[in-house]
Coordinates of C-alpha atoms and ligand atoms in Angstrom, one line a residue:
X1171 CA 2.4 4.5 49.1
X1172 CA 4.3 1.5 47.8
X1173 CA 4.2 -0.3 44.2
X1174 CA 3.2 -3.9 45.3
X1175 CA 5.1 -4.8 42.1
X1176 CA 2.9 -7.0 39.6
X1177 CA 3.6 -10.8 41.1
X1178 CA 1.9 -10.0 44.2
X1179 CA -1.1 -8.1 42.7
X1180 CA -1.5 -10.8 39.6
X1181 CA -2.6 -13.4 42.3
X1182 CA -4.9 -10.9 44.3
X1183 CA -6.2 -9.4 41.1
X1184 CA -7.0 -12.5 39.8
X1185 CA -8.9 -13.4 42.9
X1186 CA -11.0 -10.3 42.6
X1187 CA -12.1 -10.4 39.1
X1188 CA -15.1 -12.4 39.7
X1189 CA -16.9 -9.6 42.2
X1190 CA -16.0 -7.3 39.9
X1191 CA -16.0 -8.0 36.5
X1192 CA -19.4 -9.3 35.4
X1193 CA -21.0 -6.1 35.0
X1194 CA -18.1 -4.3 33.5
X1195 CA -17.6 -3.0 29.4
X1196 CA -15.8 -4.4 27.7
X1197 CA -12.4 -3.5 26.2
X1198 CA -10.0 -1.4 28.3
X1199 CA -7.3 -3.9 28.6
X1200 CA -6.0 -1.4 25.6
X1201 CA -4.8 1.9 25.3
X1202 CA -8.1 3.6 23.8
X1203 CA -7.6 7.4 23.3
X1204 CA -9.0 10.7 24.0
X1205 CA -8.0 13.2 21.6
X1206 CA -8.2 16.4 24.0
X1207 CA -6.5 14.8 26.2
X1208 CA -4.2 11.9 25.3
X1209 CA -1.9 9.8 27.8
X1210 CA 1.4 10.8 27.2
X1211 CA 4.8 8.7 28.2
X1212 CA 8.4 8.4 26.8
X1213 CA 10.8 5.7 26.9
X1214 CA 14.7 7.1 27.0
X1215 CA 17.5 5.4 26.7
X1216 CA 21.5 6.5 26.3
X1217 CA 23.5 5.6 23.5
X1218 CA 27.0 6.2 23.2
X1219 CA 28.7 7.4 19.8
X1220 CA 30.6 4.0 19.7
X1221 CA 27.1 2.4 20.4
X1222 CA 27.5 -0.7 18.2
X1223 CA 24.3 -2.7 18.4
X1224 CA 25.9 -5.9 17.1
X1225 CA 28.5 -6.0 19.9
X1226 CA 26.5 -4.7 22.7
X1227 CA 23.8 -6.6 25.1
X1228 CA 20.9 -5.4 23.8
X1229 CA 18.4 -7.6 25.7
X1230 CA 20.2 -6.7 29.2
X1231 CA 20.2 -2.5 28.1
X1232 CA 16.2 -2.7 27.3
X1233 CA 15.4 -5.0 30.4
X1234 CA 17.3 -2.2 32.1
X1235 CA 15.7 0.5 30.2
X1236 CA 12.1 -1.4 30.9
X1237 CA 12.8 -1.5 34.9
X1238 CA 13.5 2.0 35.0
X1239 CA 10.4 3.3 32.8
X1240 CA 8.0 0.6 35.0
X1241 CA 9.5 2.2 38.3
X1242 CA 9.2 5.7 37.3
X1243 CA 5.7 5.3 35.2
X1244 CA 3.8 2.3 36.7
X1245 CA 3.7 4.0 40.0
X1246 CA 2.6 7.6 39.2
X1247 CA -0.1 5.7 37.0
X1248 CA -1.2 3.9 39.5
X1249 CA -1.6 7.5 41.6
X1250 CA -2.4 8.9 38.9
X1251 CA -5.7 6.3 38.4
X1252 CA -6.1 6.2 42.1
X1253 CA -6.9 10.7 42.0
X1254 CA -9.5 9.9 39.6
X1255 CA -11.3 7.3 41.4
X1256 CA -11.0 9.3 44.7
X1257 CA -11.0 12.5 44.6
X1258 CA -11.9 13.0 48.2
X1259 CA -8.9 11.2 49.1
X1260 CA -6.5 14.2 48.7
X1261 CA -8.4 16.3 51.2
X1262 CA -9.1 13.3 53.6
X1263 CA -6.2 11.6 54.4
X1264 CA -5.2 14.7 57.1
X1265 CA -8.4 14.3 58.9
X1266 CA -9.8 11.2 59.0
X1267 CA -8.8 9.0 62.6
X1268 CA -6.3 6.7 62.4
X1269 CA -8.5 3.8 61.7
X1270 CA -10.0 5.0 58.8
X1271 CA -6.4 5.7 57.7
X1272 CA -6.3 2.1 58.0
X1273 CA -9.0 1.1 55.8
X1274 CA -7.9 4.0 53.1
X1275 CA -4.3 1.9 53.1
X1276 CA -6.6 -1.9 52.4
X1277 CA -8.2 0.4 49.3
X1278 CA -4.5 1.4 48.5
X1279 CA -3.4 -1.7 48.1
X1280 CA -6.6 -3.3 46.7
X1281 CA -6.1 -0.5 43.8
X1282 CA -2.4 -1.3 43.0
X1283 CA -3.2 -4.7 42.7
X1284 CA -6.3 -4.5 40.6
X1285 CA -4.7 -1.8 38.5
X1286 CA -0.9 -2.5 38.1
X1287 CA -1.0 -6.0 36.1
X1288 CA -3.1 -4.2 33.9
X1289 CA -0.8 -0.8 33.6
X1290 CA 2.7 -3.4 33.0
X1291 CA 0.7 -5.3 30.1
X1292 CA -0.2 -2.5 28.4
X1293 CA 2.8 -0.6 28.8
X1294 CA 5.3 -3.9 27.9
X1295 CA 3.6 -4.2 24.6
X1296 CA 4.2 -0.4 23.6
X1297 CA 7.7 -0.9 24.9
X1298 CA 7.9 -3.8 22.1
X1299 CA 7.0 -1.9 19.7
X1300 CA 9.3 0.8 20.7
X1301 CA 12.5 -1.5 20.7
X1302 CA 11.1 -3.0 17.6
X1303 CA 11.1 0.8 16.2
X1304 CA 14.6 1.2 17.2
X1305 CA 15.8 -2.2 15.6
X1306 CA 14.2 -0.9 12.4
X1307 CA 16.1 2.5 13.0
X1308 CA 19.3 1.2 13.4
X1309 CA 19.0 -0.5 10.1
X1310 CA 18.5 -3.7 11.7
X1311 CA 15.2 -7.0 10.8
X1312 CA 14.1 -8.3 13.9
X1313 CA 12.6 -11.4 13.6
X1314 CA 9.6 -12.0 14.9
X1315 CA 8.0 -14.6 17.2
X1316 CA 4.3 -15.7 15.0
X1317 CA 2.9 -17.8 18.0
X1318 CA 3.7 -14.5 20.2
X1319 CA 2.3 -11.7 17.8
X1320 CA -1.1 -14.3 17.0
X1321 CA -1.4 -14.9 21.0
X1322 CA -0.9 -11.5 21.6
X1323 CA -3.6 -10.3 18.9
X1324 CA -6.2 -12.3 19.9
X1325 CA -5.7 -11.2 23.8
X1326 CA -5.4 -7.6 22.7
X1327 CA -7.7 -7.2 20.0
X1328 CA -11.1 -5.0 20.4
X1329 CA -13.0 -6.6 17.6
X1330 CA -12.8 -10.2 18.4
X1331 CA -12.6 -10.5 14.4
X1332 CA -11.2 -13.7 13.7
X1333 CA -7.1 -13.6 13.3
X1334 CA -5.7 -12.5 10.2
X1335 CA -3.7 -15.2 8.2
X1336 CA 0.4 -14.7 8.4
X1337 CA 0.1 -13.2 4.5
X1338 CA -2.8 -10.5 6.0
X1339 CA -0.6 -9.7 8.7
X1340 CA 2.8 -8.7 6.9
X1341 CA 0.7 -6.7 4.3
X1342 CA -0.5 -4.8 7.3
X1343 CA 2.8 -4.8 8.9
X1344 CA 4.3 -3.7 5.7
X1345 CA 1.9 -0.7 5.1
X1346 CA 3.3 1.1 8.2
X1347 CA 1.4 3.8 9.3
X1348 CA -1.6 5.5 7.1
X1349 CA -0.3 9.3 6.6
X1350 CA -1.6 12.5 5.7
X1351 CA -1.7 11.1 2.3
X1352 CA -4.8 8.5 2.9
X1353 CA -8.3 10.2 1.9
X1354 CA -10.0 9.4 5.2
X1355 CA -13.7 8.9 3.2
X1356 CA -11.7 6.5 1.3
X1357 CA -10.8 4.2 4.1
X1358 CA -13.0 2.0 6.3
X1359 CA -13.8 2.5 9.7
X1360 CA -9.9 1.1 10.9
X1361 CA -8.4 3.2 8.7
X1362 CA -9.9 6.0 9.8
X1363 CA -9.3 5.6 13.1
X1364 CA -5.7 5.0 12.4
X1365 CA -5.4 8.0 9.4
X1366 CA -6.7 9.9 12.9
X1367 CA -3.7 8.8 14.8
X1368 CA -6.3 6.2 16.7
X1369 CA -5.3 3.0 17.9
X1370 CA -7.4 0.4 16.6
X1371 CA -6.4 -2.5 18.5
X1372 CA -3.4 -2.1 20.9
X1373 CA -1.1 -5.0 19.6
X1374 CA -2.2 -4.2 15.4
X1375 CA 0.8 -2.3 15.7
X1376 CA 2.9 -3.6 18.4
X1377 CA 4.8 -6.2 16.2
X1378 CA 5.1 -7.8 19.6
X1379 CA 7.9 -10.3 19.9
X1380 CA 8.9 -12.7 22.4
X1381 CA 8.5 -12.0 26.3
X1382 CA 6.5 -14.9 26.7
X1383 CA 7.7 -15.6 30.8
X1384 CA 6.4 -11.8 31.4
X1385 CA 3.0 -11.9 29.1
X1386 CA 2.2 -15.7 31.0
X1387 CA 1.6 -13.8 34.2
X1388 CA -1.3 -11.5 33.2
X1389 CA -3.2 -12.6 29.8
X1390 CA -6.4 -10.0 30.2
X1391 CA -9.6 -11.4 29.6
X1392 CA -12.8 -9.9 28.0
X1393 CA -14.0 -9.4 31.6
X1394 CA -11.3 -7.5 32.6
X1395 CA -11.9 -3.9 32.1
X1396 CA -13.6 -1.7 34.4
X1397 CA -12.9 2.1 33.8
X1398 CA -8.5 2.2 32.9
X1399 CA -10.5 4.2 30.6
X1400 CA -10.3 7.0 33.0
X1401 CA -6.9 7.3 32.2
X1402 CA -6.5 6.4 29.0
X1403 CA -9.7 7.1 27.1
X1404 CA -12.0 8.1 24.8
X1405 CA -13.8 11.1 26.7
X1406 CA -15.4 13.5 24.2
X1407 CA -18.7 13.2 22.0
X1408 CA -16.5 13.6 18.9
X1409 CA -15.0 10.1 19.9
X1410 CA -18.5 8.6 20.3
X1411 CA -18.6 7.0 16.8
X1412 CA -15.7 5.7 17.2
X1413 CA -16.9 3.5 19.8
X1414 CA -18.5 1.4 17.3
X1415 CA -15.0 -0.2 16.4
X1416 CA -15.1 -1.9 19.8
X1417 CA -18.6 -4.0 19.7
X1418 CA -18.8 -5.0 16.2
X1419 CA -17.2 -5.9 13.3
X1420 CA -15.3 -3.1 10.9
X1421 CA -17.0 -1.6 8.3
X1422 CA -17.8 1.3 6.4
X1423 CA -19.8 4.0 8.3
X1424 CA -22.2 6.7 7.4
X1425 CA -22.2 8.4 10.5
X1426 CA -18.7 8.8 10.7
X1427 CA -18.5 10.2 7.2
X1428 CA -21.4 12.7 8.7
X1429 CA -18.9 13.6 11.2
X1430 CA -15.7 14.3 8.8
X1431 CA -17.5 16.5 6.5
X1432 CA -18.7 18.8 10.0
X1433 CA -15.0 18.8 11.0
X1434 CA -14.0 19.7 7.7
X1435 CA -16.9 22.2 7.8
X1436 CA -15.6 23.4 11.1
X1437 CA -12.0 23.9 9.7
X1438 CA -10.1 27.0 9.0
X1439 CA -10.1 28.4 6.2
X1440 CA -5.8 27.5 5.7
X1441 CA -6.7 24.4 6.1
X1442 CA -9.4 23.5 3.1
X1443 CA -6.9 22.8 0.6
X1444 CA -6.6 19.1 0.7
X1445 CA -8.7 18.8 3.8
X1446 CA -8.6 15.5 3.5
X1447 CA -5.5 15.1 4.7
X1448 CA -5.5 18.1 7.2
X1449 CA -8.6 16.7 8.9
X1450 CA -6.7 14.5 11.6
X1451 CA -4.4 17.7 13.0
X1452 CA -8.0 19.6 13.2
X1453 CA -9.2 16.4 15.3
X1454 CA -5.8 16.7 17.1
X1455 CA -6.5 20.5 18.3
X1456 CA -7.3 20.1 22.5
X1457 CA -4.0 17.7 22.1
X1458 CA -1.7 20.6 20.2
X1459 CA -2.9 23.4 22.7
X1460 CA -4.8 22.1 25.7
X1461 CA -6.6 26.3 25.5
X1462 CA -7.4 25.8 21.7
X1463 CA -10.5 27.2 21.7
X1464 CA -9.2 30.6 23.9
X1465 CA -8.1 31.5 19.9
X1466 CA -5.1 29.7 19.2
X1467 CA -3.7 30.5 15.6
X1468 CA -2.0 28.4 13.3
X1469 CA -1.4 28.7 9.6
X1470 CA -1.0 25.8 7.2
X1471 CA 2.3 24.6 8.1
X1472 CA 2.2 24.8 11.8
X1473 CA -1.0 22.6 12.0
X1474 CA 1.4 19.6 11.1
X1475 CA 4.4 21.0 12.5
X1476 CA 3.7 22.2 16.1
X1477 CA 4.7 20.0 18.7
X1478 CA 2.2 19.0 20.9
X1479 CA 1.6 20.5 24.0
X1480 CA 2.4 17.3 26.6
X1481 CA 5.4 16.7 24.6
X1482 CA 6.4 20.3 24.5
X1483 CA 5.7 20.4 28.6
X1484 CA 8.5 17.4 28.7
X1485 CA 10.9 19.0 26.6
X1486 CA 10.7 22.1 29.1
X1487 CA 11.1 20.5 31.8
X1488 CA 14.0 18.8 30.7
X1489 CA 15.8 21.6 29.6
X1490 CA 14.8 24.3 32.2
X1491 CA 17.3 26.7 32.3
X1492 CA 18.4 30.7 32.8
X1493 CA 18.5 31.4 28.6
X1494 CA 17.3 29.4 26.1
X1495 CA 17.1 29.4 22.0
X1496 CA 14.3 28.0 19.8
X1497 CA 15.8 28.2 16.9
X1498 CA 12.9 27.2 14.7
X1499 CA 10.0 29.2 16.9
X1500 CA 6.9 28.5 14.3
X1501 CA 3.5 29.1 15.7
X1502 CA 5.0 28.8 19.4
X1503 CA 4.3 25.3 20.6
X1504 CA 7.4 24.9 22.1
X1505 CA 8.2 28.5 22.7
X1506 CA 5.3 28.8 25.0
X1507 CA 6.3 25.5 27.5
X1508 CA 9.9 26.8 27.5
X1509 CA 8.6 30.1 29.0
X1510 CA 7.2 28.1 32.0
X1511 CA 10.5 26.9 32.9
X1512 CA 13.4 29.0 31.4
X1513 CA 14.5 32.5 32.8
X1514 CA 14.4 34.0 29.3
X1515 CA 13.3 32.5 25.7
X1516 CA 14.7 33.7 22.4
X1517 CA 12.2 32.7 19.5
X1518 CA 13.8 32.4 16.3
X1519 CA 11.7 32.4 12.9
X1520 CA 12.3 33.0 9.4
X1521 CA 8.7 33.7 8.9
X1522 CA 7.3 37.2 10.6
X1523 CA 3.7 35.8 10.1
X1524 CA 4.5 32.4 12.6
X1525 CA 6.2 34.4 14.7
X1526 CA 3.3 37.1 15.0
X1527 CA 0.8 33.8 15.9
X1528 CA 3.7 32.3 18.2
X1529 CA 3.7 36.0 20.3
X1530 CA -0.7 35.7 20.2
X1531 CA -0.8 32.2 21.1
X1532 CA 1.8 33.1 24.0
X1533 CA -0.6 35.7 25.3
X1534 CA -3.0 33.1 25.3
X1535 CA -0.6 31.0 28.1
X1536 CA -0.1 34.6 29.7
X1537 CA 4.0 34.1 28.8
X1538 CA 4.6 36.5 26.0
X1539 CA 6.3 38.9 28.4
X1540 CA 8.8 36.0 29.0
X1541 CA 9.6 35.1 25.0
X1542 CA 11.9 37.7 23.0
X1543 CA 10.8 37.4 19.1
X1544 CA 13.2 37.3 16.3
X1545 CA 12.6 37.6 13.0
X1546 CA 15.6 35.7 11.2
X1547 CA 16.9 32.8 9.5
X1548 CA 18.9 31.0 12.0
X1549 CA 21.6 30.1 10.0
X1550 CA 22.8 33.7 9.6
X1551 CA 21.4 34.8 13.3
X1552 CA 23.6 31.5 14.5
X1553 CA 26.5 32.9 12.6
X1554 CA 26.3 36.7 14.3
X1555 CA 24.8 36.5 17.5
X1556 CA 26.5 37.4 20.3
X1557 CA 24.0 35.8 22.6
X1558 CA 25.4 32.4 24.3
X1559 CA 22.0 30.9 25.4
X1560 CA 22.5 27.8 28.0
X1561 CA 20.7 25.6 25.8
X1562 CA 19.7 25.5 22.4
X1563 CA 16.4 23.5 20.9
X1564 CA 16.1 22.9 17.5
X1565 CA 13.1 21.8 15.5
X1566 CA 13.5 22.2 12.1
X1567 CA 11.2 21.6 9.0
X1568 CA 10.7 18.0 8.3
X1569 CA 9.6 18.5 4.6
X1570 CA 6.3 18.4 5.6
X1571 CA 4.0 15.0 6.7
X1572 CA 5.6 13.3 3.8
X1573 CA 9.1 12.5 6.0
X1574 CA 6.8 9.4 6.9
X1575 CA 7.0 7.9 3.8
X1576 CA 10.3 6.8 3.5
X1577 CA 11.1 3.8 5.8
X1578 CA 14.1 5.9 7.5
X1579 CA 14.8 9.3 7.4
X1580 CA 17.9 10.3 6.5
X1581 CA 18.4 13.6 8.4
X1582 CA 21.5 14.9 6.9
X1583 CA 19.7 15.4 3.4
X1584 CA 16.6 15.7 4.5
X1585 CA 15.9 18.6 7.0
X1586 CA 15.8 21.9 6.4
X1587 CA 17.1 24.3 5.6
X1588 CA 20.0 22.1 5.7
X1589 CA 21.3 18.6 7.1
X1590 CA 22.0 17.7 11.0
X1591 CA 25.3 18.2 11.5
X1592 CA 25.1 21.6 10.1
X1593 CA 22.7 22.6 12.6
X1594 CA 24.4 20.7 15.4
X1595 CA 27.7 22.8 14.4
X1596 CA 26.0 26.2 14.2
X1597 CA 24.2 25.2 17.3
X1598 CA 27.3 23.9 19.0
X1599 CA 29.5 27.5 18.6
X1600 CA 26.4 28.9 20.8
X1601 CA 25.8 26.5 23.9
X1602 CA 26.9 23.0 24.3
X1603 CA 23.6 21.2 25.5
X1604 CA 21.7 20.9 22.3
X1605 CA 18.2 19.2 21.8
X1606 CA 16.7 18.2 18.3
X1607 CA 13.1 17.7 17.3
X1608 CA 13.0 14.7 14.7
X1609 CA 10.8 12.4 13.1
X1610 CA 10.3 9.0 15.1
X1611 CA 11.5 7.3 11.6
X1612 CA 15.4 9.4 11.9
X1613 CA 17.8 7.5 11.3
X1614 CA 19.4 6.3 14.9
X1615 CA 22.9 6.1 13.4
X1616 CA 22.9 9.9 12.4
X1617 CA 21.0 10.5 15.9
X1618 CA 24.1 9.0 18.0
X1619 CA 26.5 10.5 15.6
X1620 CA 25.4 13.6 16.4
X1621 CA 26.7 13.5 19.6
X1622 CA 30.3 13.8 18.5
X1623 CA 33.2 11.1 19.0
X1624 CA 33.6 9.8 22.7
X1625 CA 29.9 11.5 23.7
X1626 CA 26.8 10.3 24.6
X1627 CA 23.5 11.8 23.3
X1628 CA 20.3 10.7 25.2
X1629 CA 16.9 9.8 23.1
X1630 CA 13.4 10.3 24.6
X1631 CA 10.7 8.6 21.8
X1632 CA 7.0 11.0 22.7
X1633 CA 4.2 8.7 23.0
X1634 CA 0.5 9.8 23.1
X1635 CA -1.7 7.0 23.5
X1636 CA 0.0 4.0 21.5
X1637 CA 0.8 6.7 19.0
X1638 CA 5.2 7.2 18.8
X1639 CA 4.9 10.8 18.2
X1640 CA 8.0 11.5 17.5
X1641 CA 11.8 11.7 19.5
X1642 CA 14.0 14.0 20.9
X1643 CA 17.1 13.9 21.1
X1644 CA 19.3 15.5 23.7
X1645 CA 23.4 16.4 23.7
X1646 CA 25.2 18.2 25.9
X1647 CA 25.7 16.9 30.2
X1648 CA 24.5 19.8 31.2
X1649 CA 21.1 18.1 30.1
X1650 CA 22.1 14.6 29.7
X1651 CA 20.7 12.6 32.5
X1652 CA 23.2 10.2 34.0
X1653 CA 25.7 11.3 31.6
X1654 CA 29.5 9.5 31.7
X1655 CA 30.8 11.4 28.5
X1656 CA 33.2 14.9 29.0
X1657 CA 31.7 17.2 27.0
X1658 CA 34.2 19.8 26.8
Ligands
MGP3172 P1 2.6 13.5 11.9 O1 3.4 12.3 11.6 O2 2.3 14.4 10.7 O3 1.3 13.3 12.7 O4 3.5 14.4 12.9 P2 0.8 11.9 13.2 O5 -0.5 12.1 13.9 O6 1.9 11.2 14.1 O7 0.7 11.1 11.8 P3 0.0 9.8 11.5 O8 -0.3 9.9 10.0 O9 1.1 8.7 11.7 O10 -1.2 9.6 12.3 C1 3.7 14.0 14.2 C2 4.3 15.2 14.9 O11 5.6 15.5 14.4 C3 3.5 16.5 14.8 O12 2.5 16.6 15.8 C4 4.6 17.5 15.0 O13 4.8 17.7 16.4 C5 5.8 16.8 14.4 N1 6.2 17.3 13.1 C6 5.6 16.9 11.9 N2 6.2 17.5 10.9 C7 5.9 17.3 9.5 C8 7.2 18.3 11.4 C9 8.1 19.2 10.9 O14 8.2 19.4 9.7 N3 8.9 19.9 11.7 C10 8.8 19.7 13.1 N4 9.6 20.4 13.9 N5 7.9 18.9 13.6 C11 7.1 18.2 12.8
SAH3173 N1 8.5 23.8 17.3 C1 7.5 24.6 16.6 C2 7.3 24.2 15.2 C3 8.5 24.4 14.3 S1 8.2 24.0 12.6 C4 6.2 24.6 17.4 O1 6.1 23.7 18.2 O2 5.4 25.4 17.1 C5 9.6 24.6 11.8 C6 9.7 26.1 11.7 O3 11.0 26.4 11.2 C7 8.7 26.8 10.8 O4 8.0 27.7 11.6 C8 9.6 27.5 9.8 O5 9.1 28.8 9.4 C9 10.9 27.7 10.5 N2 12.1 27.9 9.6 C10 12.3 27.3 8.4 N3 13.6 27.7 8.0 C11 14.1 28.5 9.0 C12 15.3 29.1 9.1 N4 16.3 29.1 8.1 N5 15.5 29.9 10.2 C13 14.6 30.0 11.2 N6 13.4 29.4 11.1 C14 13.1 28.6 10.0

């Protein structure tokens, strides 16, 4: 089936809304969430270790970099949506006579049409926010575009609350994201949902800037919805409340407090202390470990630590390979995806207890046969081992959900047990394809430097929803797609 490509199915999209769009909800022309089960995309682009963003065409790399993400995600979205809304279609297609093959091809292209305007706007504005991320990365102030980022908020927003004034919006722009810190029962109803790792309103965040020829040729309107909700929704009763942020205005909510305190209630025990702040990872759980409730164990630390299981999927399937080493095991979040796609994994831990829940929670993916447990501190394990894996993944401790306070994270000084390029060394005398966890806030400098003079490193930022999860970063050809550096 082919993309139409989003000129074509603009003008036929527009000349369907009317028979279609009256009895609609309301809303969807946003990513809205599901916490179990969370849309999950990356944008990934190379950067070379004499990457100098003053001297380079940045606007031609990310118009590149936005072609290849639209060609590679827009489409399998638009299967993706088209599954859901016929599931009879898989098991048709072979039997049905040629005529009826015929009118399944009109539906085709009726779908892409009504479906990928719809798709590229949603998907442009998270890709401004993510170059906007990088910018602020890099150490660099973009300046913004105010008509754009009003425009855009009034087409975007869920609440049509009237516009904040330029002094409202840089406050909000300036608070970043709400962390673990925030008391949820201290924070209205759009602070909650974004203390939960919500989105409130797609573009609140988006600090969208100019691409006003692209966002001229689909503006969606209120009518403009029908179910993208399949895809990208809100799907569970535990979301239900949260509907409420849609319809009506913003405001404080005694239902919704009813609905903390039973989460809370619900928690495990390691996670009382401060449950405040633990309350969002518990919300998190079906997105951590899609078989959560098959008696998946976590202590404190891992609850905030794992890596969640559509990234971790990602992450395997990018470094698929005969041997590889997680150095920094925990609970098994990783571990367990790597076991789907590697020959062999070697589970490093300091901590015998995390390493004893990563083997259970393996059992619980039927892969702990496949994972070889090691109780040590990677440092000195890196240091002795004879092993040579083919790759090794590292995701060290970020100091805890605090690393999001500071603007950029300096990940020489700040990860443990000690700074980048140490780990990158110790890594490096093992295998020479090398993947690092980090914090979506890392400092992109360090990132790049990583990679070593004359290399290339390649960066993948984890989205969930509008959420930016988090990036990794990978080193080495051997797992560097379209890789021009010589590694040896
Ligand atoms: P987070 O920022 O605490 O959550 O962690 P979230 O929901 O993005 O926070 P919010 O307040 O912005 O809504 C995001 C992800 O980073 C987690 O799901 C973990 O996968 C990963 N992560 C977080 N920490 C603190 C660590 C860490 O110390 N080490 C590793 N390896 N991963 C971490
Ligand atoms: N990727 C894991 C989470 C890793 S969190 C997952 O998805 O489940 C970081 C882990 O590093 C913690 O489990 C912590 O016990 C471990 N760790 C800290 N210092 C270490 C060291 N020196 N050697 C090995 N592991 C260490």
């Amino acid at each position: 089936m082919v993309h139409p490509g989003h000129r074509q199915s603009r003008r036929l999209a527009d000349s369907q809304a009317g028979d279609e769009g009256s009895d609609r909800k309301m809303n969807t022309h946003h990513l809205t969430t599901s916490r179990t089960n969370p849309q999950f995309y990356i944008f990934s682009q190379l950067f070379g270790n004499d990457f100098n963003w003053n001297n380079c065409n940045w606007e031609g790399i990310q118009n590149v970099t936005w072609e290849e993400f639209w060609q590679r995600e827009g489409h399998e979205l638009l299967e993706l949506k088209w599954h859901k809304r016929f599931p009879e279609y898989k098991d048709l297609i072979d039997v049905v006579s040629s005529e009826e093959q015929g009118l399944w091809k009109e539906l085709w292209e009726k779908h892409a049409s009504d479906y990928s305007d719809k798709f590229w706007y949603i998907f442009s504005c998270a890709f401004e926010n993510y170059q906007r991320y990088l910018a602020k990365s890099f150490g660099l102030v973009v300046a913004k575009n105010s008509e754009d980022v009003e425009q855009d908020l009034q087409n975007l927003s869920l609440t049509n609350k009237p516009i904040k004034s330029k002094q409202q919006r840089e406050n909000k722009e300036n608070e970043s994201y709400l962390t673990a810190n925030n008391d949820p029962e201290d924070c209205d109803e759009e602070q909650q949902l974004r203390l939960l790792g919500l989105p409130t309103s797609f573009a609140s965040k988006a600090n969208i800037i100019n691409r006003q020829e692209k966002k001229t040729q689909y503006e969606p309107s209120c009518s403009d919805s029908e179910d993208d909700e399949d895809l990208l929704t809100m799907e569970n009763s535990e979301n239900e409340a949260l509907h409420g942020v849609q319809s009506g205005s913003v405001k404080k909510n005694k239902r919704r407090q009813g609905q903390l305190k039973k989460h809370k209630a619900r928690m495990p025990e390691c996670m009382q202390e401060d449950n405040n702040k633990m309350v969002k990872y518990w919300v998190k759980r079906f997105s951590l470990f899609s078989r959560f409730d098959q008696g998946i164990r976590l202590d404190r630390e891992s609850w905030f630590s794992v890596t969640p299981e559509k990234i971790a999927k990602q992450t395997a399937r990018r470094l698929a390979c005969d041997v590889i080493l997680d150095a920094f095991c925990g609970c098994g979040g990783n571990a367990i995806q790597f076991a789907n796609t590697c020959g062999r994994v070697i589970a490093v831990d300091i901590d015998a207890e995390k390493l004893a829940m990563a083997k259970h929670n393996a059992g619980i993916y039927g892969v702990a046969h496949k994972i070889e447990f090691i109780h040590a501190d990677f440092l000195q394990f890196a240091a002795t081992t004879k092993l040579r894996p083919n790759v090794v993944f590292l995701s060290p401790p970020w100091g805890g959900p605090d690393y999001q306070k500071q603007a950029t994270f300096d990940i020489e000084t700040n990860l443990l047990p000690v700074g980048a390029s140490n780990l990158m060394q110790l890594s490096r005398s093992l295998a020479s394809d090398v993947a690092f966890f980090l914090p979506r806030n890392a400092n992109m400098k360090q990132v790049v430097a990583l990679s070593g003079v004359g290399q290339q490193c390649e960066v993948e930022h984890n989205y969930l929803d509008t959420r930016m999860v988090a990036l990794t970063a990978y080193y080495g050809k051997g797992i560097i797609k379209g890789s021009v550096g010589e590694d040896e």
